[in-house]
Amino acid sequence: MNGPVIDANVQPHFRYNAEIRRYLPAAHQLRAIPDVEQQWYQAPGGDYRQDLYGQGYPGSDPETVAGHLFDELGISFAILNPLTRGNIADYLLNSRICAAVNDWLLDRWLEPDTTDRFLGTIRVNPEDPKGAVAEIERLAGHPKLVQVGVPMQSREPYGKPMFEPIWEAAAAHGLPVAVHINGGNGVDHPPTFAGHAHTYPGYAAFMPLNYFVHLATLIIEGVFGRLPGLKFVFADGGYDILTPLMWRLDTFWLSMRDQTPWVDRYPSEYLPGHVRFCSSAFDGPVDSASTQRWMEFTGKAGLVMYGSSYPHWSTSPPGAMADGLDADQRAQVLWRNASELYGLEERVG
């Protein structure tokens, strides 16, 4: 690609399943921890690109990942958002796993990177709000940690009051909150409103609808209104369903404004100041000739950031995401939206 590219969705992995134990407190090192690949829904052929299974686990070696992203794909910066083994019933163990993942990310990926092109995520456990706030306070001052990460699977929508202390802490430090499908064989909440899907296609097709539930409650419960600096990143796509659902939300809000007097504008008007999406290989029209017009619906050109999903099986290069966009849309999606969100304007320039 000509020009800068920021990859806002890269998942680094441990080299082997037990590596995480080195970063856990002694009291938790012998506990049972889910394998990151033991998920309820497996993609046909495996979750990760088969050609990336070489000397080690896909996405586990910083030098190899840097070669693929920076050298081969022309990425300028990569935002690392590691998985944390899913939701675990023992919320204290879950919080310790998040902290261990954060320490591992610093130790293996961020601190050794002298090029400063890898940037990271503070993973926290929303089931433990006090612990999540403490973890944000512990790490928010690190210059290479640029966002807070939470799983998309949640027992309650993220607009509910019990989560607000986490969002307050993130906003106070100027850190966006990235919501990402989280792997692992933990207590997995259903991917659909009516329960569990039968197959992987059903899971993959319906899971992004959960993003809209989180987003709608963040608006309707007044979280964005109370925290003007709060920004959410929905990191697994889902913006293809954004326009019709936001139209519906706008319509119902207009008809019943007396029930939500704290929502002082159309729900869709909260999007530019608070919401971003990472690109997905499956979002958008099949015909690239329609892409420019489609991206302008609901202002998607200003909301979407390129995300490769490396090393996922659906990893997509920047050129695939830029296909069909005009020059301004391409700049917004490939680097400008992300550079503004993560404060990288000077470095990109």
XYZ file of N, CA and C in Angstrom, residues 68-302:
705
model
N 5.406 -10.307 8.795
C 4.163 -10.418 8.021
C 3.451 -9.070 7.924
N 3.331 -8.374 9.034
C 2.544 -7.137 9.052
C 3.318 -5.948 8.489
N 4.492 -5.705 9.017
C 5.222 -4.485 8.657
C 5.924 -4.610 7.309
N 6.549 -5.761 7.070
C 7.325 -5.910 5.838
C 6.460 -6.320 4.651
N 5.614 -7.339 4.844
C 4.842 -7.860 3.721
C 3.583 -7.035 3.434
N 2.854 -6.637 4.477
C 1.600 -5.912 4.273
C 1.764 -4.396 4.318
N 2.922 -3.908 4.720
C 3.150 -2.468 4.747
C 2.445 -1.744 5.872
N 2.200 -2.438 6.995
C 1.541 -1.830 8.141
C 2.509 -0.877 8.834
N 2.010 0.285 9.256
C 2.836 1.254 9.972
C 2.833 0.994 11.469
N 1.656 0.727 12.036
C 1.499 0.417 13.449
C 0.478 -0.713 13.589
N 0.653 -1.540 14.617
C -0.273 -2.637 14.880
C -0.744 -2.559 16.319
N -2.068 -2.543 16.515
C -2.658 -2.536 17.843
C -2.897 -3.986 18.252
N -2.205 -4.444 19.284
C -2.299 -5.830 19.747
C -3.408 -5.950 20.779
N -4.329 -6.897 20.541
C -5.459 -7.114 21.447
C -5.558 -8.612 21.727
N -4.798 -9.115 22.720
C -4.760 -10.563 22.956
C -6.035 -11.085 23.587
N -6.293 -12.390 23.381
C -7.411 -13.059 24.031
C -7.039 -13.411 25.476
N -8.058 -13.696 26.296
C -7.792 -13.993 27.710
C -8.472 -15.273 28.179
N -8.722 -16.216 27.288
C -9.244 -17.540 27.628
C -10.727 -17.547 27.977
N -11.455 -16.571 27.555
C -12.897 -16.604 27.755
C -13.321 -16.146 29.132
N -14.610 -16.281 29.410
C -15.168 -15.888 30.694
C -15.143 -17.087 31.639
N -14.571 -16.887 32.804
C -14.394 -17.961 33.773
C -15.252 -17.668 34.995
N -15.889 -18.714 35.542
C -16.806 -18.514 36.653
C -16.121 -17.899 37.866
N -14.861 -18.248 38.115
C -14.092 -17.655 39.204
C -13.595 -16.293 38.745
N -14.320 -15.240 39.134
C -13.995 -13.922 38.593
C -12.630 -13.422 39.061
N -12.173 -13.857 40.243
C -10.849 -13.444 40.707
C -9.749 -14.090 39.869
N -9.915 -15.382 39.534
C -8.968 -16.032 38.634
C -8.991 -15.360 37.276
N -10.181 -15.024 36.795
C -10.299 -14.342 35.505
C -9.523 -13.034 35.514
N -9.613 -12.273 36.605
C -8.881 -11.009 36.701
C -7.373 -11.242 36.735
N -6.947 -12.323 37.424
C -5.510 -12.636 37.465
C -5.016 -13.041 36.072
N -5.861 -13.750 35.311
C -5.472 -14.111 33.948
C -5.318 -12.862 33.094
N -6.236 -11.914 33.238
C -6.115 -10.657 32.488
C -4.811 -9.952 32.827
N -4.479 -9.873 34.118
C -3.239 -9.222 34.532
C -2.023 -9.962 33.987
N -2.086 -11.308 33.988
C -0.980 -12.095 33.455
C -0.798 -11.844 31.958
N -1.906 -11.766 31.227
C -1.831 -11.472 29.791
C -1.205 -10.101 29.567
N -1.568 -9.130 30.396
C -1.004 -7.786 30.249
C 0.500 -7.787 30.512
N 0.931 -8.488 31.565
C 2.366 -8.542 31.873
C 3.125 -9.265 30.776
N 2.538 -10.350 30.258
C 3.167 -11.066 29.142
C 3.281 -10.182 27.904
N 2.231 -9.427 27.617
C 2.253 -8.555 26.439
C 3.376 -7.537 26.550
N 3.552 -6.967 27.725
C 4.643 -6.009 27.927
C 5.998 -6.708 27.820
N 6.131 -7.853 28.462
C 7.419 -8.536 28.558
C 7.879 -9.101 27.225
N 6.949 -9.662 26.463
C 7.363 -10.365 25.232
C 7.195 -9.529 23.971
N 6.245 -8.602 23.961
C 5.924 -7.894 22.728
C 6.280 -6.407 22.751
N 5.883 -5.709 23.777
C 5.986 -4.247 23.743
C 7.348 -3.719 24.187
N 7.851 -4.198 25.323
C 9.129 -3.686 25.809
C 10.296 -4.017 24.877
N 10.358 -5.228 24.289
C 11.486 -5.513 23.389
C 11.396 -4.810 22.032
N 10.272 -4.230 21.688
C 10.066 -3.632 20.366
C 10.710 -2.251 20.304
N 11.887 -2.190 19.760
C 12.605 -0.917 19.686
C 12.071 -0.006 18.584
N 11.269 -0.552 17.678
C 10.710 0.276 16.607
C 9.462 1.032 17.064
N 8.876 0.609 18.210
C 7.665 1.232 18.752
C 6.481 1.146 17.791
N 6.438 0.081 17.002
C 5.329 -0.077 16.063
C 4.229 -0.978 16.590
N 4.539 -1.779 17.605
C 3.521 -2.544 18.303
C 2.965 -1.702 19.454
N 1.647 -1.608 19.526
C 0.969 -0.937 20.629
C -0.017 -1.922 21.240
N -0.331 -1.757 22.519
C -1.048 -2.818 23.193
C -2.327 -2.411 23.886
N -2.977 -3.424 24.471
C -4.286 -3.316 25.097
C -4.193 -3.794 26.547
N -4.828 -3.055 27.454
C -4.931 -3.482 28.847
C -6.181 -4.341 28.962
N -6.022 -5.644 29.053
C -7.184 -6.522 29.175
C -7.679 -6.509 30.624
N -8.986 -6.351 30.795
C -9.589 -6.343 32.125
C -10.822 -7.241 32.124
N -11.236 -7.615 33.344
C -12.380 -8.489 33.526
C -13.581 -7.662 33.970
N -14.573 -7.450 33.114
C -15.727 -6.630 33.507
C -16.595 -7.261 34.588
N -16.432 -8.579 34.837
C -17.158 -9.216 35.927
C -16.607 -8.807 37.303
N -15.482 -8.133 37.306
C -14.809 -7.681 38.528
C -14.497 -6.191 38.376
N -15.504 -5.320 38.507
C -15.270 -3.892 38.248
C -14.150 -3.288 39.086
N -14.078 -3.612 40.370
C -12.999 -3.056 41.194
C -11.633 -3.517 40.690
N -11.536 -4.799 40.382
C -10.283 -5.312 39.858
C -9.935 -4.710 38.511
N -10.953 -4.498 37.664
C -10.714 -3.903 36.353
C -10.192 -2.481 36.484
N -10.802 -1.698 37.369
C -10.340 -0.321 37.587
C -8.909 -0.328 38.111
N -8.608 -1.223 39.060
C -7.251 -1.304 39.606
C -6.236 -1.650 38.524
N -6.614 -2.535 37.592
C -5.695 -2.914 36.517
C -5.473 -1.747 35.556
N -6.514 -0.984 35.277
C -6.354 0.207 34.438
C -5.422 1.204 35.121
N -5.630 1.433 36.405
C -4.780 2.379 37.130
C -3.335 1.893 37.171
N -3.134 0.584 37.256
C -1.775 0.037 37.301
C -0.998 0.279 36.019
N -1.689 0.231 34.872
C -0.979 0.211 33.595
C -1.262 1.400 32.684
N -2.208 2.249 33.035
C -2.633 3.312 32.114
C -1.511 4.277 31.755
N -0.514 4.404 32.596
C 0.560 5.347 32.310
C 1.596 4.844 31.331
N 1.503 3.577 30.924
C 2.505 3.036 29.998
C 2.254 3.591 28.598
N 3.261 4.170 27.956
C 3.040 4.829 26.653
C 2.669 3.892 25.518
N 2.939 2.596 25.673
C 2.635 1.659 24.590
C 1.296 0.958 24.776
N 0.588 1.234 25.864
C -0.736 0.661 26.084
C -1.765 1.731 25.762
N -2.531 1.513 24.684
C -3.337 2.600 24.122
C -4.838 2.378 24.223
N -5.272 1.244 24.799
C -6.702 1.023 24.955
C -6.942 -0.019 26.041
N -8.199 -0.121 26.468
C -8.648 -1.136 27.413
C -9.445 -2.174 26.626
N -9.283 -3.453 26.965
C -9.969 -4.512 26.231
C -10.899 -5.314 27.111
N -12.119 -5.580 26.630
C -13.102 -6.407 27.332
C -13.706 -7.392 26.330
N -14.231 -8.521 26.821
C -14.850 -9.501 25.915
C -16.224 -9.049 25.450
N -16.594 -9.416 24.244
C -17.933 -9.099 23.782
C -18.977 -9.922 24.534
N -18.619 -11.163 24.890
C -19.541 -12.005 25.638
C -19.687 -11.450 27.055
N -20.903 -11.118 27.430
C -21.144 -10.511 28.732
C -22.533 -10.901 29.209
N -22.684 -11.072 30.518
C -24.001 -11.447 31.047
C -24.966 -10.278 31.049
N -24.457 -9.049 30.945
C -25.300 -7.861 30.888
C -24.754 -6.919 29.820
N -25.621 -6.116 29.192
C -25.123 -5.125 28.225
C -24.229 -4.099 28.924
N -23.271 -3.579 28.199
C -22.259 -2.715 28.795
C -22.761 -1.321 29.162
N -23.996 -1.003 28.840
C -24.562 0.257 29.299
C -25.101 0.201 30.711
N -25.112 -0.972 31.336
C -25.659 -1.138 32.674
C -24.745 -0.481 33.719
N -25.332 -0.024 34.837
C -24.564 0.761 35.818
C -23.379 0.029 36.431
N -23.438 -1.299 36.572
C -22.348 -1.995 37.257
C -21.010 -1.866 36.535
N -21.049 -1.587 35.223
C -19.807 -1.477 34.456
C -19.253 -0.054 34.405
N -20.037 0.928 34.791
C -19.648 2.315 34.551
C -18.343 2.721 35.226
N -18.000 2.209 36.424
C -16.687 2.569 36.976
C -15.521 2.209 36.056
N -15.657 1.119 35.295
C -14.595 0.739 34.360
C -14.487 1.773 33.251
N -15.643 2.159 32.707
C -15.637 3.138 31.612
C -15.146 4.498 32.115
N -15.489 4.859 33.328
C -15.006 6.120 33.897
C -13.478 6.128 33.982
N -12.905 5.010 34.445
C -11.446 4.932 34.561
C -10.781 5.009 33.190
N -11.344 4.305 32.212
C -10.772 4.344 30.864
C -10.839 5.759 30.289
N -12.002 6.395 30.405
C -12.161 7.740 29.862
C -11.256 8.736 30.570
N -11.071 8.569 31.874
C -10.217 9.491 32.624
C -8.781 9.456 32.126
N -8.350 8.306 31.618
C -6.984 8.178 31.101
C -6.923 8.323 29.580
N -8.036 8.669 28.951
C -8.045 8.843 27.506
C -7.858 7.553 26.732
N -8.304 6.422 27.314
C -8.136 5.125 26.672
C -9.459 4.637 26.094
N -9.531 4.359 24.793
C -10.727 3.729 24.234
C -10.927 2.342 24.825
N -12.160 1.847 24.764
C -12.491 0.503 25.230
C -12.780 -0.371 24.012
N -11.969 -1.404 23.810
C -12.141 -2.303 22.667
C -12.924 -3.531 23.102
N -14.014 -3.828 22.401
C -14.850 -4.995 22.667
C -14.543 -6.037 21.593
N -14.138 -7.226 22.029
C -13.654 -8.232 21.084
C -14.204 -9.596 21.476
N -14.618 -10.392 20.485
C -14.996 -11.774 20.747
C -13.826 -12.478 21.429
N -14.091 -13.108 22.562
C -13.017 -13.674 23.367
C -13.069 -15.192 23.313
N -11.935 -15.811 23.019
C -11.886 -17.255 22.874
C -11.725 -17.967 24.197
N -11.681 -19.277 24.147
C -11.487 -20.073 25.350
C -12.729 -20.847 25.730
N -12.527 -21.879 26.495
C -13.622 -22.768 26.864
C -14.133 -22.418 28.257
N -14.415 -21.144 28.482
C -14.939 -20.711 29.762
C -16.457 -20.777 29.781
N -17.062 -19.947 30.619
C -18.519 -19.865 30.685
C -18.958 -18.982 29.531
N -19.270 -19.579 28.414
C -19.528 -18.820 27.197
C -21.006 -18.445 27.125
N -21.285 -17.160 27.059
C -22.664 -16.706 26.947
C -23.165 -16.961 25.519
N -24.467 -17.192 25.335
C -24.988 -17.497 24.003
C -24.687 -16.383 22.999
N -24.367 -16.763 21.769
C -24.084 -15.761 20.747
C -25.330 -15.128 20.147
N -26.501 -15.649 20.462
C -27.732 -15.045 19.958
C -28.646 -14.764 21.139
N -29.657 -13.915 20.906
C -30.590 -13.555 21.966
C -31.448 -14.737 22.397
N -31.590 -15.732 21.519
C -32.463 -16.865 21.801
C -31.698 -18.112 22.221
N -30.396 -18.007 22.409
C -29.631 -19.161 22.831
C -28.463 -19.446 21.908
N -27.992 -20.670 21.934
C -26.789 -21.058 21.194
C -27.134 -21.514 19.780
N -26.289 -21.112 18.845
C -26.445 -21.534 17.458
C -25.992 -22.985 17.310
N -26.453 -23.625 16.249
C -26.119 -25.030 16.006
C -24.755 -25.171 15.361
N -24.399 -24.250 14.468
C -23.194 -24.374 13.668
C -22.369 -23.095 13.728
N -21.123 -23.195 13.238
C -20.259 -22.024 13.188
C -20.838 -20.905 12.319
N -21.403 -21.185 11.140
C -21.994 -20.087 10.368
C -23.078 -19.338 11.130
N -23.902 -20.063 11.887
C -24.903 -19.379 12.691
C -24.286 -18.516 13.765
N -23.251 -19.049 14.401
C -22.526 -18.286 15.418
C -21.902 -17.026 14.821
N -21.189 -17.175 13.712
C -20.479 -16.049 13.118
C -21.436 -14.991 12.569
N -22.578 -15.419 12.054
C -23.528 -14.475 11.477
C -24.251 -13.667 12.542
N -24.559 -14.299 13.676
C -25.386 -13.638 14.677
C -24.595 -12.980 15.801
N -23.360 -13.398 16.040
C -22.588 -12.831 17.142
C -22.462 -11.304 17.079
N -22.240 -10.694 15.896
C -22.114 -9.237 15.867
C -23.353 -8.488 16.341
N -24.517 -9.138 16.351
C -25.704 -8.461 16.861
C -25.532 -8.062 18.327
N -24.678 -8.783 19.056
C -24.417 -8.426 20.441
C -23.734 -7.062 20.547
N -22.960 -6.693 19.531
C -22.352 -5.363 19.539
C -23.429 -4.296 19.628
N -24.489 -4.495 18.859
C -25.522 -3.462 18.831
C -26.233 -3.376 20.174
N -26.387 -4.489 20.883
C -26.993 -4.451 22.214
C -26.134 -3.619 23.156
N -24.820 -3.871 23.146
C -23.919 -3.053 23.963
C -24.003 -1.580 23.570
N -23.928 -1.328 22.266
C -23.939 0.051 21.773
C -25.236 0.762 22.124
N -26.372 0.104 21.905
C -27.662 0.739 22.168
C -27.812 1.100 23.639
N -27.362 0.202 24.535
C -27.519 0.519 25.957
C -26.548 1.600 26.407
N -25.371 1.656 25.822
C -24.445 2.741 26.159
C -25.055 4.101 25.831
N -25.853 4.142 24.759
C -26.524 5.397 24.381
C -27.761 5.620 25.237
N -28.655 4.633 25.271
C -29.956 4.808 25.914
C -29.836 4.917 27.433
N -28.866 4.223 28.030
C -28.660 4.340 29.473
C -27.931 5.627 29.848
N -27.491 6.396 28.847
C -26.895 7.695 29.107
C -25.409 7.686 29.408
N -24.734 6.552 29.167
C -23.315 6.466 29.503
C -22.495 7.447 28.670
N -22.746 7.486 27.367
C -22.003 8.420 26.528
C -22.305 9.869 26.894
N -23.529 10.123 27.310
C -23.863 11.478 27.731
C -23.138 11.896 28.994
N -22.989 10.968 29.946
C -22.301 11.277 31.199
C -20.781 11.298 31.048
N -20.261 10.533 30.080
C -18.812 10.440 29.892
C -18.469 10.888 28.478
N -18.387 12.192 28.255
C -18.172 12.688 26.881
C -16.852 12.245 26.265
N -15.876 11.859 27.086
C -14.605 11.417 26.536
C -14.506 9.928 26.288
N -15.579 9.184 26.582
C -15.540 7.731 26.436
C -15.695 7.318 24.975
N -14.830 6.400 24.536
C -14.902 5.883 23.169
C -14.853 4.359 23.209
N -15.695 3.737 22.382
C -15.746 2.276 22.279
C -15.318 1.845 20.882
N -14.551 0.768 20.823
C -14.143 0.156 19.556
C -14.756 -1.235 19.495
N -15.586 -1.487 18.508
C -16.139 -2.821 18.286
C -15.251 -3.501 17.246
N -14.433 -4.444 17.737
C -13.250 -4.859 16.992
C -13.458 -6.013 16.028
N -14.649 -6.580 15.959
C -14.867 -7.723 15.062
C -15.856 -7.410 13.954
N -15.849 -6.190 13.473
C -16.793 -5.851 12.412
C -18.181 -5.611 12.965
N -19.183 -5.956 12.170
C -20.562 -5.741 12.588
C -21.157 -4.433 12.122
N -20.356 -3.606 11.446
C -20.880 -2.316 11.002
C -21.790 -2.450 9.785
N -21.879 -3.651 9.210
C -22.808 -3.836 8.098
C -24.256 -3.802 8.566
N -24.502 -4.084 9.862
C -25.868 -4.014 10.385
C -26.137 -2.690 11.088
N -25.147 -1.792 11.085
C -25.267 -0.558 11.856
C -26.397 0.333 11.359
N -26.477 0.565 10.053
C -27.426 1.549 9.531
C -28.881 1.198 9.816
N -29.373 0.016 9.466
C -30.798 -0.252 9.739
C -31.127 -0.267 11.225
N -30.203 -0.761 12.063
C -30.494 -0.803 13.488
C -30.452 0.590 14.114
N -29.541 1.449 13.665
C -29.519 2.817 14.176
C -30.738 3.594 13.692
N -31.179 3.343 12.456
C -32.420 3.982 12.000
C -33.578 3.581 12.917
N -33.624 2.312 13.271
C -34.688 1.829 14.144
C -34.586 2.456 15.534
N -33.377 2.542 16.060
C -33.189 3.140 17.378
C -33.566 4.619 17.364
N -33.186 5.332 16.312
C -33.569 6.742 16.181
C -35.095 6.894 16.178
N -35.768 6.008 15.455
C -37.229 6.103 15.331
C -37.916 5.884 16.673
N -37.482 4.862 17.396
C -38.114 4.583 18.688
C -37.782 5.671 19.714
N -36.564 6.176 19.673
C -36.207 7.263 20.600
C -37.075 8.489 20.346
N -37.284 8.820 19.065
C -38.075 9.995 18.730
C -39.513 9.841 19.197
N -40.025 8.614 19.157
C -41.415 8.377 19.545
C -41.618 8.330 21.054
N -40.542 8.058 21.785
C -40.683 7.836 23.234
C -39.621 8.608 24.013
N -39.360 9.841 23.620
C -38.292 10.624 24.236
C -38.541 10.890 25.714
N -39.790 10.868 26.129
C -40.085 11.163 27.529
C -39.501 10.113 28.464
N -39.218 8.896 27.964
C -38.669 7.841 28.808
C -37.150 7.942 28.968
N -36.501 8.702 28.103
C -35.042 8.857 28.181
C -34.672 10.336 28.014
N -35.080 11.193 28.941
C -34.806 12.625 28.786
C -33.319 12.950 28.793
N -32.488 12.046 29.316
C -31.045 12.289 29.344
C -30.389 12.066 27.976
N -31.095 11.440 27.047
C -30.582 11.297 25.678
C -31.041 12.533 24.912
N -30.147 13.471 24.738
C -30.537 14.795 24.256
C -30.379 14.995 22.761
N -30.153 13.924 22.026
C -30.067 14.017 20.557
C -30.374 12.645 19.973
N -30.508 12.603 18.661
C -30.728 11.309 18.020
C -29.615 10.339 18.427
N -29.950 9.086 18.737
C -28.912 8.113 19.091
C -27.788 8.024 18.073
N -28.116 8.119 16.789
C -27.073 8.029 15.763
C -26.074 9.172 15.844
N -26.459 10.284 16.463
C -25.553 11.427 16.557
C -24.463 11.214 17.602
N -24.598 10.174 18.420
C -23.534 9.852 19.378
C -22.390 9.080 18.722
N -22.617 8.524 17.550
C -21.622 7.641 16.951
C -20.275 8.318 16.676
N -20.223 9.464 15.979
C -18.904 10.000 15.613
C -17.991 10.282 16.796
N -18.538 10.759 17.905
C -17.703 11.107 19.041
C -17.384 9.969 19.975
N -18.027 8.801 19.785
C -17.877 7.741 20.781
C -17.610 6.350 20.232
N -17.772 6.101 18.947
C -17.793 4.719 18.453
C -16.889 4.557 17.237
N -16.141 3.453 17.237
C -15.378 3.034 16.070
C -15.574 1.533 15.878
N -15.417 1.080 14.649
C -15.473 -0.343 14.313
C -14.187 -0.728 13.598
N -13.715 -1.936 13.843
C -12.635 -2.472 13.023
C -13.239 -3.184 11.820
N -12.527 -3.128 10.720
C -13.042 -3.706 9.487
C -13.127 -5.222 9.599
N -13.973 -5.795 8.787
C -14.149 -7.243 8.727
C -14.184 -7.677 7.278
N -13.619 -8.854 7.025
C -13.593 -9.370 5.658
C -14.988 -9.659 5.131
N -15.997 -9.735 6.022
C -17.330 -10.144 5.598
C -18.350 -9.014 5.647
N -17.950 -7.832 6.044
C -18.881 -6.707 6.089
C -18.844 -5.937 4.772
N -19.995 -5.426 4.386
C -20.034 -4.576 3.208
C -20.610 -5.262 1.992
N -20.879 -4.481 0.944
C -21.480 -5.039 -0.275
C -20.510 -5.922 -1.034
N -21.052 -6.915 -1.716
C -20.222 -7.795 -2.538
C -19.681 -7.050 -3.747
N -20.483 -6.162 -4.294
C -20.087 -5.378 -5.461
C -19.346 -4.129 -4.995
N -18.046 -4.055 -5.304
C -17.241 -2.927 -4.838
C -17.688 -1.595 -5.434
N -18.451 -1.638 -6.525
C -18.941 -0.395 -7.117
C -19.930 0.319 -6.190
N -20.511 -0.433 -5.250
C -21.469 0.167 -4.313
C -20.822 0.600 -3.000
N -19.519 0.339 -2.838
C -18.880 0.523 -1.547
C -18.850 1.984 -1.111
N -18.504 2.890 -2.034
C -18.385 4.305 -1.651
C -19.691 4.829 -1.059
N -20.795 4.575 -1.744
C -22.089 5.069 -1.275
C -22.497 4.377 0.016
N -22.236 3.073 0.110
C -22.592 2.315 1.306
C -21.839 2.820 2.524
N -20.577 3.194 2.349
C -19.774 3.656 3.468
C -20.261 4.997 4.009
N -20.988 5.762 3.202
C -21.476 7.045 3.673
C -22.750 6.921 4.496
N -23.456 5.799 4.384
C -24.629 5.592 5.235
C -24.190 5.558 6.696
N -24.847 6.359 7.521
C -24.548 6.458 8.950
C -23.107 6.894 9.202
N -22.480 7.508 8.213
C -21.124 8.027 8.407
C -20.082 6.961 8.659
N -20.250 5.773 8.048
C -19.330 4.671 8.335
C -17.892 4.989 7.947
N -17.683 5.833 6.948
C -16.309 6.151 6.543
C -15.522 6.791 7.678
N -16.201 7.492 8.565
C -15.535 8.100 9.706
C -15.508 7.232 10.936
